[in-house]
Coordinates of C-alpha atoms and ligand atoms in Angstrom, one line a residue:
X1 CA -0.7 -1.5 -20.4
X2 CA -2.4 1.3 -19.0
X3 CA -2.1 4.2 -21.3
X4 CA -3.8 2.3 -24.1
X5 CA -7.3 3.6 -24.8
X6 CA -8.1 0.4 -26.8
X7 CA -8.1 -1.3 -23.4
X8 CA -5.5 -3.9 -24.1
X9 CA -6.2 -6.9 -21.7
X10 CA -4.0 -8.9 -19.4
X11 CA -3.2 -12.0 -21.6
X12 CA -2.3 -14.5 -18.7
X13 CA -3.5 -15.1 -15.2
X14 CA 0.0 -14.5 -14.0
X15 CA -0.2 -11.1 -15.6
X16 CA -3.1 -10.3 -13.5
X17 CA -1.7 -11.4 -10.2
X18 CA 1.8 -9.9 -11.0
X19 CA 0.3 -6.5 -11.5
X20 CA -2.2 -6.5 -8.7
X21 CA 0.5 -7.7 -6.4
X22 CA 2.9 -5.3 -7.7
X23 CA 0.5 -2.5 -6.6
X24 CA -0.2 -4.1 -3.5
X25 CA 3.3 -5.2 -2.3
X26 CA 5.4 -2.2 -1.3
X27 CA 6.6 -0.1 1.6
X28 CA 3.1 -0.8 3.0
X29 CA 4.2 -4.4 3.8
X30 CA 7.9 -4.0 4.7
X31 CA 7.8 -0.4 6.2
X32 CA 4.5 0.5 7.4
X33 CA 3.2 -3.0 8.7
X34 CA 6.1 -3.6 11.3
X35 CA 5.9 0.1 12.6
X36 CA 2.2 -0.1 13.0
X37 CA 2.3 -3.5 14.6
X38 CA 5.2 -2.2 16.8
X39 CA 3.3 0.8 18.0
X40 CA -0.1 -1.2 18.6
X41 CA 0.8 -4.2 20.5
X42 CA 2.2 -6.6 18.0
X43 CA -0.1 -9.7 18.2
X44 CA -3.1 -7.7 18.9
X45 CA -2.5 -5.6 15.8
X46 CA -1.9 -8.8 13.8
X47 CA -4.9 -10.7 14.6
X48 CA -7.0 -7.6 14.1
X49 CA -5.5 -6.8 10.8
X50 CA -6.0 -10.4 9.5
X51 CA -9.7 -10.2 10.6
X52 CA -10.0 -7.1 8.4
X53 CA -8.1 -8.6 5.6
X54 CA -10.6 -11.7 5.3
X55 CA -13.8 -10.1 6.4
X56 CA -13.6 -6.7 4.6
X57 CA -10.4 -6.8 2.4
X58 CA -11.1 -9.6 0.2
X59 CA -14.9 -9.0 -0.5
X60 CA -14.1 -5.3 -1.3
X61 CA -11.2 -6.2 -3.5
X62 CA -13.7 -8.5 -5.3
X63 CA -16.3 -5.6 -5.5
X64 CA -13.5 -3.4 -7.0
X65 CA -12.6 -6.1 -9.6
X66 CA -16.2 -6.8 -10.5
X67 CA -17.0 -3.2 -11.0
X68 CA -13.7 -2.3 -12.9
X69 CA -13.8 -5.4 -15.3
X70 CA -17.7 -5.0 -15.6
X71 CA -17.5 -1.3 -16.9
X72 CA -14.1 -1.4 -18.3
X73 CA -13.8 2.1 -16.8
X74 CA -12.1 4.2 -14.1
X75 CA -13.8 4.9 -10.7
X76 CA -15.8 7.7 -12.1
X77 CA -16.9 6.3 -15.2
X78 CA -17.7 3.0 -13.4
X79 CA -20.1 4.7 -11.0
X80 CA -21.6 6.8 -13.7
X81 CA -22.2 3.9 -16.0
X82 CA -23.8 1.7 -13.2
X83 CA -25.7 4.5 -11.5
X84 CA -26.1 7.5 -13.9
X85 CA -28.4 9.3 -11.4
X86 CA -27.1 10.1 -7.9
X87 CA -23.8 11.4 -6.7
X88 CA -21.8 8.0 -6.4
X89 CA -18.9 9.5 -8.6
X90 CA -18.1 11.4 -5.5
X91 CA -16.4 8.2 -4.1
X92 CA -14.0 8.9 -7.0
X93 CA -13.0 12.2 -5.4
X94 CA -12.3 10.5 -2.1
X95 CA -9.9 8.3 -4.2
X96 CA -8.3 11.1 -6.0
X97 CA -7.5 13.0 -2.7
X98 CA -6.3 9.7 -0.9
X99 CA -4.1 8.8 -4.0
X100 CA -2.3 12.2 -4.0
X101 CA -1.9 12.3 -0.1
X102 CA -0.5 8.7 -0.3
X103 CA 1.9 9.7 -3.1
X104 CA 3.1 12.5 -1.2
X105 CA 4.2 10.8 2.0
X106 CA 5.1 7.5 0.1
X107 CA 7.6 9.3 -2.0
X108 CA 9.4 10.5 1.2
X109 CA 9.8 7.0 2.5
X110 CA 10.7 5.8 -0.9
X111 CA 13.2 8.6 -1.0
X112 CA 14.7 7.0 2.4
X113 CA 15.0 4.0 0.4
X114 CA 17.1 5.6 -2.2
X115 CA 19.3 7.1 0.3
X116 CA 19.8 3.8 2.1
X117 CA 20.6 2.3 -1.3
X118 CA 23.2 4.9 -1.8
X119 CA 24.6 4.6 1.6
X120 CA 24.7 0.7 1.1
X121 CA 26.8 1.3 -2.1
X122 CA 29.2 3.7 -0.4
X123 CA 29.8 1.6 2.5
X124 CA 28.3 4.2 5.0
X125 CA 26.0 1.5 6.5
X126 CA 28.6 -0.5 8.1
X127 CA 28.3 0.7 11.5
X128 CA 29.2 -1.0 14.9
X129 CA 26.2 -0.4 17.1
X130 CA 22.5 0.0 17.1
X131 CA 22.9 3.4 18.7
X132 CA 25.0 4.4 15.6
X133 CA 22.2 3.2 13.2
X134 CA 19.6 5.2 15.4
X135 CA 21.9 8.2 15.1
X136 CA 22.3 7.7 11.3
X137 CA 18.7 7.7 10.6
X138 CA 18.0 10.7 12.9
X139 CA 20.8 12.7 11.2
X140 CA 19.6 12.0 7.9
X141 CA 15.9 12.5 8.3
X142 CA 16.3 15.8 9.8
X143 CA 18.9 17.0 7.5
X144 CA 17.7 20.2 5.8
X145 CA 17.7 19.1 2.3
X146 CA 18.9 15.6 1.7
X147 CA 15.5 13.8 2.3
X148 CA 13.8 16.5 0.1
X149 CA 16.3 15.7 -2.6
X150 CA 15.6 12.0 -2.6
X151 CA 11.9 12.6 -2.4
X152 CA 12.2 14.9 -5.6
X153 CA 14.3 12.3 -7.3
X154 CA 11.8 9.6 -6.6
X155 CA 8.9 11.6 -7.9
X156 CA 10.8 12.3 -11.0
X157 CA 11.5 8.8 -11.7
X158 CA 7.8 8.1 -11.1
X159 CA 6.9 10.9 -13.6
X160 CA 9.3 9.7 -16.2
X161 CA 7.8 6.1 -16.3
X162 CA 4.2 7.3 -16.0
X163 CA 4.5 10.1 -18.6
X164 CA 6.3 7.8 -21.2
X165 CA 3.7 5.1 -20.6
X166 CA 6.5 2.5 -19.9
X167 CA 4.7 1.0 -17.1
X168 CA 4.9 -2.2 -19.1
X169 CA 8.6 -2.3 -18.8
X170 CA 8.4 -1.6 -15.1
X171 CA 5.7 -4.2 -14.7
X172 CA 7.8 -6.8 -16.6
X173 CA 10.8 -5.8 -14.4
X174 CA 8.8 -6.1 -11.1
X175 CA 7.6 -9.5 -12.3
X176 CA 11.1 -10.7 -12.0
X177 CA 12.0 -8.6 -9.0
X178 CA 8.9 -9.5 -6.7
X179 CA 9.8 -13.2 -6.6
X180 CA 13.5 -12.2 -5.9
X181 CA 12.3 -10.0 -3.1
X182 CA 10.2 -12.7 -1.7
X183 CA 13.1 -15.2 -1.8
X184 CA 15.5 -12.9 0.1
X185 CA 12.8 -12.1 2.6
X186 CA 12.6 -15.7 3.3
X187 CA 16.4 -15.7 3.8
X188 CA 16.3 -12.8 6.2
X189 CA 13.4 -14.7 8.1
X190 CA 15.7 -17.7 8.6
X191 CA 18.5 -15.5 9.8
X192 CA 16.3 -13.7 12.2
X193 CA 14.9 -16.9 13.4
X194 CA 18.4 -17.7 14.7
X195 CA 18.8 -14.6 16.7
X196 CA 18.9 -14.6 20.4
X197 CA 15.7 -12.4 20.5
X198 CA 13.9 -14.6 18.1
X199 CA 11.6 -16.1 20.8
X200 CA 10.7 -12.8 22.3
X201 CA 10.1 -11.3 18.9
X202 CA 7.8 -14.0 17.7
X203 CA 5.9 -14.0 20.8
X204 CA 5.5 -10.2 20.3
X205 CA 4.1 -10.7 17.0
X206 CA 2.1 -13.8 17.2
X207 CA 0.7 -14.3 20.7
X208 CA -1.9 -11.5 20.9
X209 CA -2.9 -9.9 24.2
X210 CA -6.6 -9.2 23.4
X211 CA -6.9 -6.7 26.1
X212 CA -4.9 -4.5 24.0
X213 CA -7.4 -4.4 21.1
X214 CA -8.9 -1.1 21.5
X215 CA -10.5 1.5 19.0
X216 CA -6.9 2.8 18.2
X217 CA -5.7 -0.6 17.4
X218 CA -8.7 -1.4 15.3
X219 CA -8.5 1.8 13.4
X220 CA -4.9 1.4 12.6
X221 CA -5.3 -2.4 11.6
X222 CA -8.2 -1.4 9.4
X223 CA -6.2 1.4 7.7
X224 CA -3.4 -1.0 7.3
X225 CA -5.5 -3.6 5.7
X226 CA -6.7 -1.0 3.1
X227 CA -3.4 0.5 2.5
X228 CA -1.7 -2.8 2.0
X229 CA -4.3 -3.9 -0.4
X230 CA -4.3 -0.6 -2.3
X231 CA -8.1 -0.6 -1.7
X232 CA -10.8 1.9 -1.4
X233 CA -9.4 4.4 -3.8
X234 CA -10.0 3.0 -7.3
X235 CA -6.6 1.8 -7.9
X236 CA -7.7 -2.1 -8.2
X237 CA -10.8 -1.0 -10.0
X238 CA -8.7 0.7 -12.6
X239 CA -6.5 -2.3 -13.1
X240 CA -9.5 -4.6 -13.2
X241 CA -10.8 -2.6 -16.0
X242 CA -8.0 -4.4 -18.1
X243 CA -8.9 -7.9 -16.9
X244 CA -10.1 -10.3 -19.5
X245 CA -13.4 -12.2 -19.5
X246 CA -11.6 -15.3 -18.2
X247 CA -10.0 -13.8 -15.2
X248 CA -11.2 -15.3 -12.1
X249 CA -12.2 -12.6 -9.7
X250 CA -12.5 -14.4 -6.5
X251 CA -9.3 -16.5 -7.1
X252 CA -7.3 -13.4 -8.2
X253 CA -8.3 -11.3 -5.2
X254 CA -7.7 -14.1 -2.7
X255 CA -4.3 -14.8 -4.1
X256 CA -3.3 -11.2 -4.2
X257 CA -4.5 -10.7 -0.6
X258 CA -2.5 -13.8 0.5
X259 CA 0.5 -12.9 -1.0
X260 CA 0.3 -9.4 0.1
X261 CA -0.3 -10.6 3.8
X262 CA 2.6 -13.1 3.6
X263 CA 5.0 -10.4 2.6
X264 CA 3.7 -8.3 5.6
X265 CA 4.1 -11.2 8.0
X266 CA 7.5 -12.1 6.6
X267 CA 8.5 -8.5 7.2
X268 CA 7.4 -8.8 10.8
X269 CA 9.2 -12.1 11.3
X270 CA 12.5 -10.4 10.1
X271 CA 12.1 -7.2 12.2
X272 CA 10.9 -8.1 15.7
X273 CA 13.4 -10.9 16.7
X274 CA 16.1 -8.2 15.6
X275 CA 14.3 -5.6 17.5
X276 CA 14.5 -7.6 20.6
X277 CA 18.0 -8.7 19.9
X278 CA 19.3 -5.4 19.5
X279 CA 17.3 -3.8 22.3
X280 CA 15.3 -1.4 20.1
X281 CA 11.9 -0.4 21.3
X282 CA 9.2 -1.7 18.9
X283 CA 7.3 1.5 19.1
X284 CA 9.9 3.6 17.3
X285 CA 7.3 4.6 14.6
X286 CA 8.4 5.3 11.0
X287 CA 12.0 5.0 11.7
X288 CA 11.8 1.5 12.9
X289 CA 12.8 -0.6 9.8
X290 CA 15.4 1.9 8.7
X291 CA 17.1 1.8 12.0
X292 CA 16.9 -2.1 12.3
X293 CA 17.4 -3.5 8.8
X294 CA 20.8 -2.1 8.1
X295 CA 22.1 -3.5 11.5
X296 CA 20.7 -7.0 10.3
X297 CA 22.4 -6.7 6.9
X298 CA 25.6 -5.6 8.6
X299 CA 25.8 -8.8 10.5
X300 CA 25.2 -11.1 7.4
X301 CA 28.3 -12.5 5.6
X302 CA 28.7 -10.2 2.6
X303 CA 26.5 -7.5 4.4
X304 CA 26.5 -4.6 1.9
X305 CA 25.6 -6.8 -1.0
X306 CA 22.5 -7.9 0.7
X307 CA 21.7 -4.3 1.7
X308 CA 22.2 -3.0 -1.9
X309 CA 19.9 -6.0 -3.2
X310 CA 17.3 -5.4 -0.7
X311 CA 17.0 -1.5 -0.9
X312 CA 17.1 -1.8 -4.6
X313 CA 14.2 -4.3 -4.8
X314 CA 12.2 -2.2 -2.2
X315 CA 12.7 0.8 -4.5
X316 CA 11.2 -1.2 -7.3
X317 CA 8.5 -2.5 -5.2
X318 CA 7.6 1.1 -4.1
X319 CA 7.7 2.3 -7.7
X320 CA 5.2 -0.4 -8.8
X321 CA 2.8 0.9 -6.0
X322 CA 3.3 4.6 -6.8
X323 CA 2.6 4.0 -10.6
X324 CA -0.6 2.3 -9.8
X325 CA -1.7 5.1 -7.5
X326 CA -0.8 7.7 -9.8
X327 CA -3.0 6.1 -12.4
X328 CA -6.1 7.1 -10.2
X329 CA -5.8 10.9 -10.7
X330 CA -4.4 10.7 -14.1
X331 CA -7.4 8.6 -15.3
X332 CA -9.6 11.2 -13.9
X333 CA -7.8 14.1 -15.6
X334 CA -7.5 12.3 -19.1
X335 CA -10.8 10.5 -19.1
X336 CA -13.0 12.9 -17.1
X337 CA -11.4 16.2 -17.7
X338 CA -10.1 15.5 -21.2
X339 CA -6.6 16.5 -20.5
X340 CA -3.7 15.1 -22.4
X341 CA -1.9 12.3 -20.7
X342 CA 1.3 14.5 -20.6
X343 CA -0.6 17.4 -18.8
X344 CA -2.4 15.1 -16.4
X345 CA 0.9 13.4 -15.3
X346 CA 2.5 16.9 -14.9
X347 CA -0.4 18.0 -12.8
X348 CA -0.2 14.9 -10.6
X349 CA 3.4 15.1 -10.1
X350 CA 3.3 18.9 -9.4
X351 CA 0.7 18.4 -6.5
X352 CA 2.7 15.5 -5.2
X353 CA 5.8 17.6 -5.2
X354 CA 4.2 20.4 -3.2
X355 CA 2.9 18.0 -0.6
X356 CA 5.7 15.7 -0.8
X357 CA 7.9 18.5 0.1
X358 CA 6.0 19.5 3.1
X359 CA 6.0 15.7 4.2
X360 CA 9.7 15.6 3.9
X361 CA 10.2 18.9 5.7
X362 CA 8.1 17.9 8.5
X363 CA 11.0 15.8 9.8
X364 CA 13.1 18.9 10.3
X365 CA 12.1 22.7 9.9
X366 CA 8.5 22.0 9.7
X367 CA 8.4 19.7 12.7
X368 CA 6.7 22.2 14.8
X369 CA 3.7 22.2 12.7
X370 CA 1.5 19.5 14.3
X371 CA -2.3 18.7 14.8
X372 CA -3.2 16.5 17.7
X373 CA 0.5 15.8 18.1
X374 CA 1.0 14.6 14.5
X375 CA 3.3 16.1 12.0
X376 CA 2.3 17.0 8.4
X377 CA 3.8 13.6 7.3
X378 CA 1.9 11.6 10.1
X379 CA -1.4 13.6 9.2
X380 CA -1.0 12.6 5.4
X381 CA -0.5 8.9 6.4
X382 CA -3.1 8.8 9.1
X383 CA -5.9 10.6 7.2
X384 CA -5.3 8.8 3.8
X385 CA -4.9 5.3 5.2
X386 CA -7.1 5.1 8.4
X387 CA -9.9 7.5 7.2
X388 CA -10.0 8.0 3.4
X389 CA -9.5 4.7 2.3
X390 CA -11.8 2.8 4.7
X391 CA -14.3 5.3 3.8
X392 CA -14.1 4.7 0.1
X393 CA -14.1 1.0 0.9
X394 CA -17.3 1.4 2.9
X395 CA -19.0 3.3 -0.1
X396 CA -17.7 0.9 -2.6
X397 CA -19.0 -2.3 -0.4
X398 CA -22.3 -0.5 0.1
X399 CA -22.8 0.1 -3.4
X400 CA -21.9 -3.3 -4.6
X401 CA -23.9 -5.0 -1.9
X402 CA -27.2 -2.9 -2.0
X403 CA -27.3 -1.2 -5.3
X404 CA -25.5 -3.4 -7.9
X405 CA -27.7 -5.8 -9.9
X406 CA -27.6 -9.2 -8.6
X407 CA -27.2 -10.7 -12.1
X408 CA -24.1 -8.3 -12.7
X409 CA -22.6 -9.6 -9.6
X410 CA -23.3 -13.1 -10.3
X411 CA -22.0 -12.8 -14.0
X412 CA -18.8 -11.1 -12.8
X413 CA -18.0 -13.5 -10.0
X414 CA -18.8 -16.7 -12.2
X415 CA -17.5 -15.4 -15.5
X416 CA -21.2 -15.7 -17.0
X417 CA -21.7 -19.1 -15.3
X418 CA -18.6 -20.6 -16.6
X419 CA -16.7 -21.2 -13.3
X420 CA -18.3 -22.5 -10.2
X421 CA -17.7 -20.1 -7.1
X422 CA -18.7 -21.3 -3.8
X423 CA -18.3 -18.2 -1.8
X424 CA -20.6 -15.9 -3.8
X425 CA -23.2 -15.7 -1.0
X426 CA -20.4 -14.9 1.6
X427 CA -19.0 -12.2 -0.6
X428 CA -22.3 -10.6 -1.0
X429 CA -23.1 -10.9 2.7
X430 CA -19.8 -9.3 3.6
X431 CA -20.4 -6.5 1.0
X432 CA -24.0 -5.9 2.2
X433 CA -23.7 -6.1 6.1
X434 CA -20.3 -7.0 7.5
X435 CA -18.0 -4.5 5.8
X436 CA -20.1 -1.4 5.5
X437 CA -21.3 -1.6 9.1
X438 CA -18.0 -2.8 10.5
X439 CA -16.2 0.1 9.0
X440 CA -18.6 2.6 10.5
X441 CA -18.4 1.0 13.9
X442 CA -14.8 1.2 13.9
X443 CA -15.0 4.8 12.9
X444 CA -17.5 5.5 15.7
X445 CA -15.7 3.7 18.2
X446 CA -12.4 5.9 17.3
X447 CA -14.6 8.9 17.7
X448 CA -15.7 7.6 21.2
X449 CA -19.2 7.5 19.9
X450 CA -19.8 4.0 21.2
Ligands
PFF501 N1 -0.3 -1.1 -1.3 C1 0.8 -0.3 -1.3 C2 1.9 -0.7 -0.2 O1 1.5 -1.7 0.5 O2 2.9 -0.4 -0.4 C3 0.4 1.2 -1.2 C4 -0.6 1.7 -2.2 C5 -0.5 1.5 -3.4 C6 -1.9 2.1 -1.5 C7 -1.5 1.9 -4.5 C8 -2.7 2.7 -2.4 C9 -2.6 2.5 -3.8 F1 -3.5 2.9 -4.6

């Protein structure tokens, strides 16, 4: 789909949803959400996250969809078309930096998924205590070359798919895999709900202690909302440039956000009962799900089969996300810099390989390089998700709310008046006031300026 210059369109509504959900659902839901929720107070984090999804996320997703479909262009071309004067295409640069930073650390975690898939196949995950799973992950992540090898392998797979323009194949595959992933997550949920720590786990996730909502919770929840929806960097805008005239923007944005959020919550419902059952601290950080999930699978009848299936599906989910983020810089190199697709893909992968290596090594030989207590990996994660994506989102919402022609917005949201949309005013209100000021306020409060 994406390599065609004649701008093929998604033929069905399902095609639209499957592709946007393919980008949105990935490690962000299954790996990042539980660890962020775990380190930021569980329920307090979840409620803040949900507020951001509905107050900022869905409206900004609508804005990216409108701009992308209305201009049939990537983020640079779109801003240039809509506002030839001014410096709005700079928002595109934020998107490129963010997409490359995310690709770099995301590939490390996708590499962990591959290692765990491999270990599930060889039976190395059949351990008998939570301590053993903890030790296993520590041993692996601090190994001098293993994580790096998997990171490189993952980036090569991503490269081969993107350069050969066979996204279509992967998308078709992920259309089948995503529903299966959804199904097995539900099975795992039921299993977790039967664990002795279920009550404690659910309480941790669903009963918010409002006093815990401080600026750090808000920054993380906001970052998670943007990260999970692939928002603020132009990914969704690029995808929307392939939407047809009939695509219902508001419905598509709402369905995408709801499915994405459901997967994150399912993941929380799987992890936290197990966390309390196994006596793990929810504040483990990035290691959390890799230490807890294998122990859950091990206790299921047919353990390794579940584990193989799960890590394989997670790998496909990660791949459909990295393909979508790679498209941001590739679209820039090909459409703005007139590079060939091959060169653009090589460049994108080469940069990600360099930074991905630094991220992978920051768990072992580079773990002494820290800024404000954060390793290179955490810095890449924090800066891209918590700063660059919301900043990009703020500019996009400001642009859509204040500078876009009202008739453009109206035509996009209602498909030239052919569908009735009751929430047009609410979306414009959010884009104009709620999202940009909200994002600025969260930034200011995290800098302790308010
Ligand atoms: N939304 C993806 C996830 O939750 O795993 C991550 C992501 C994909 C972020 C694509 C940004 C992006 F452009």
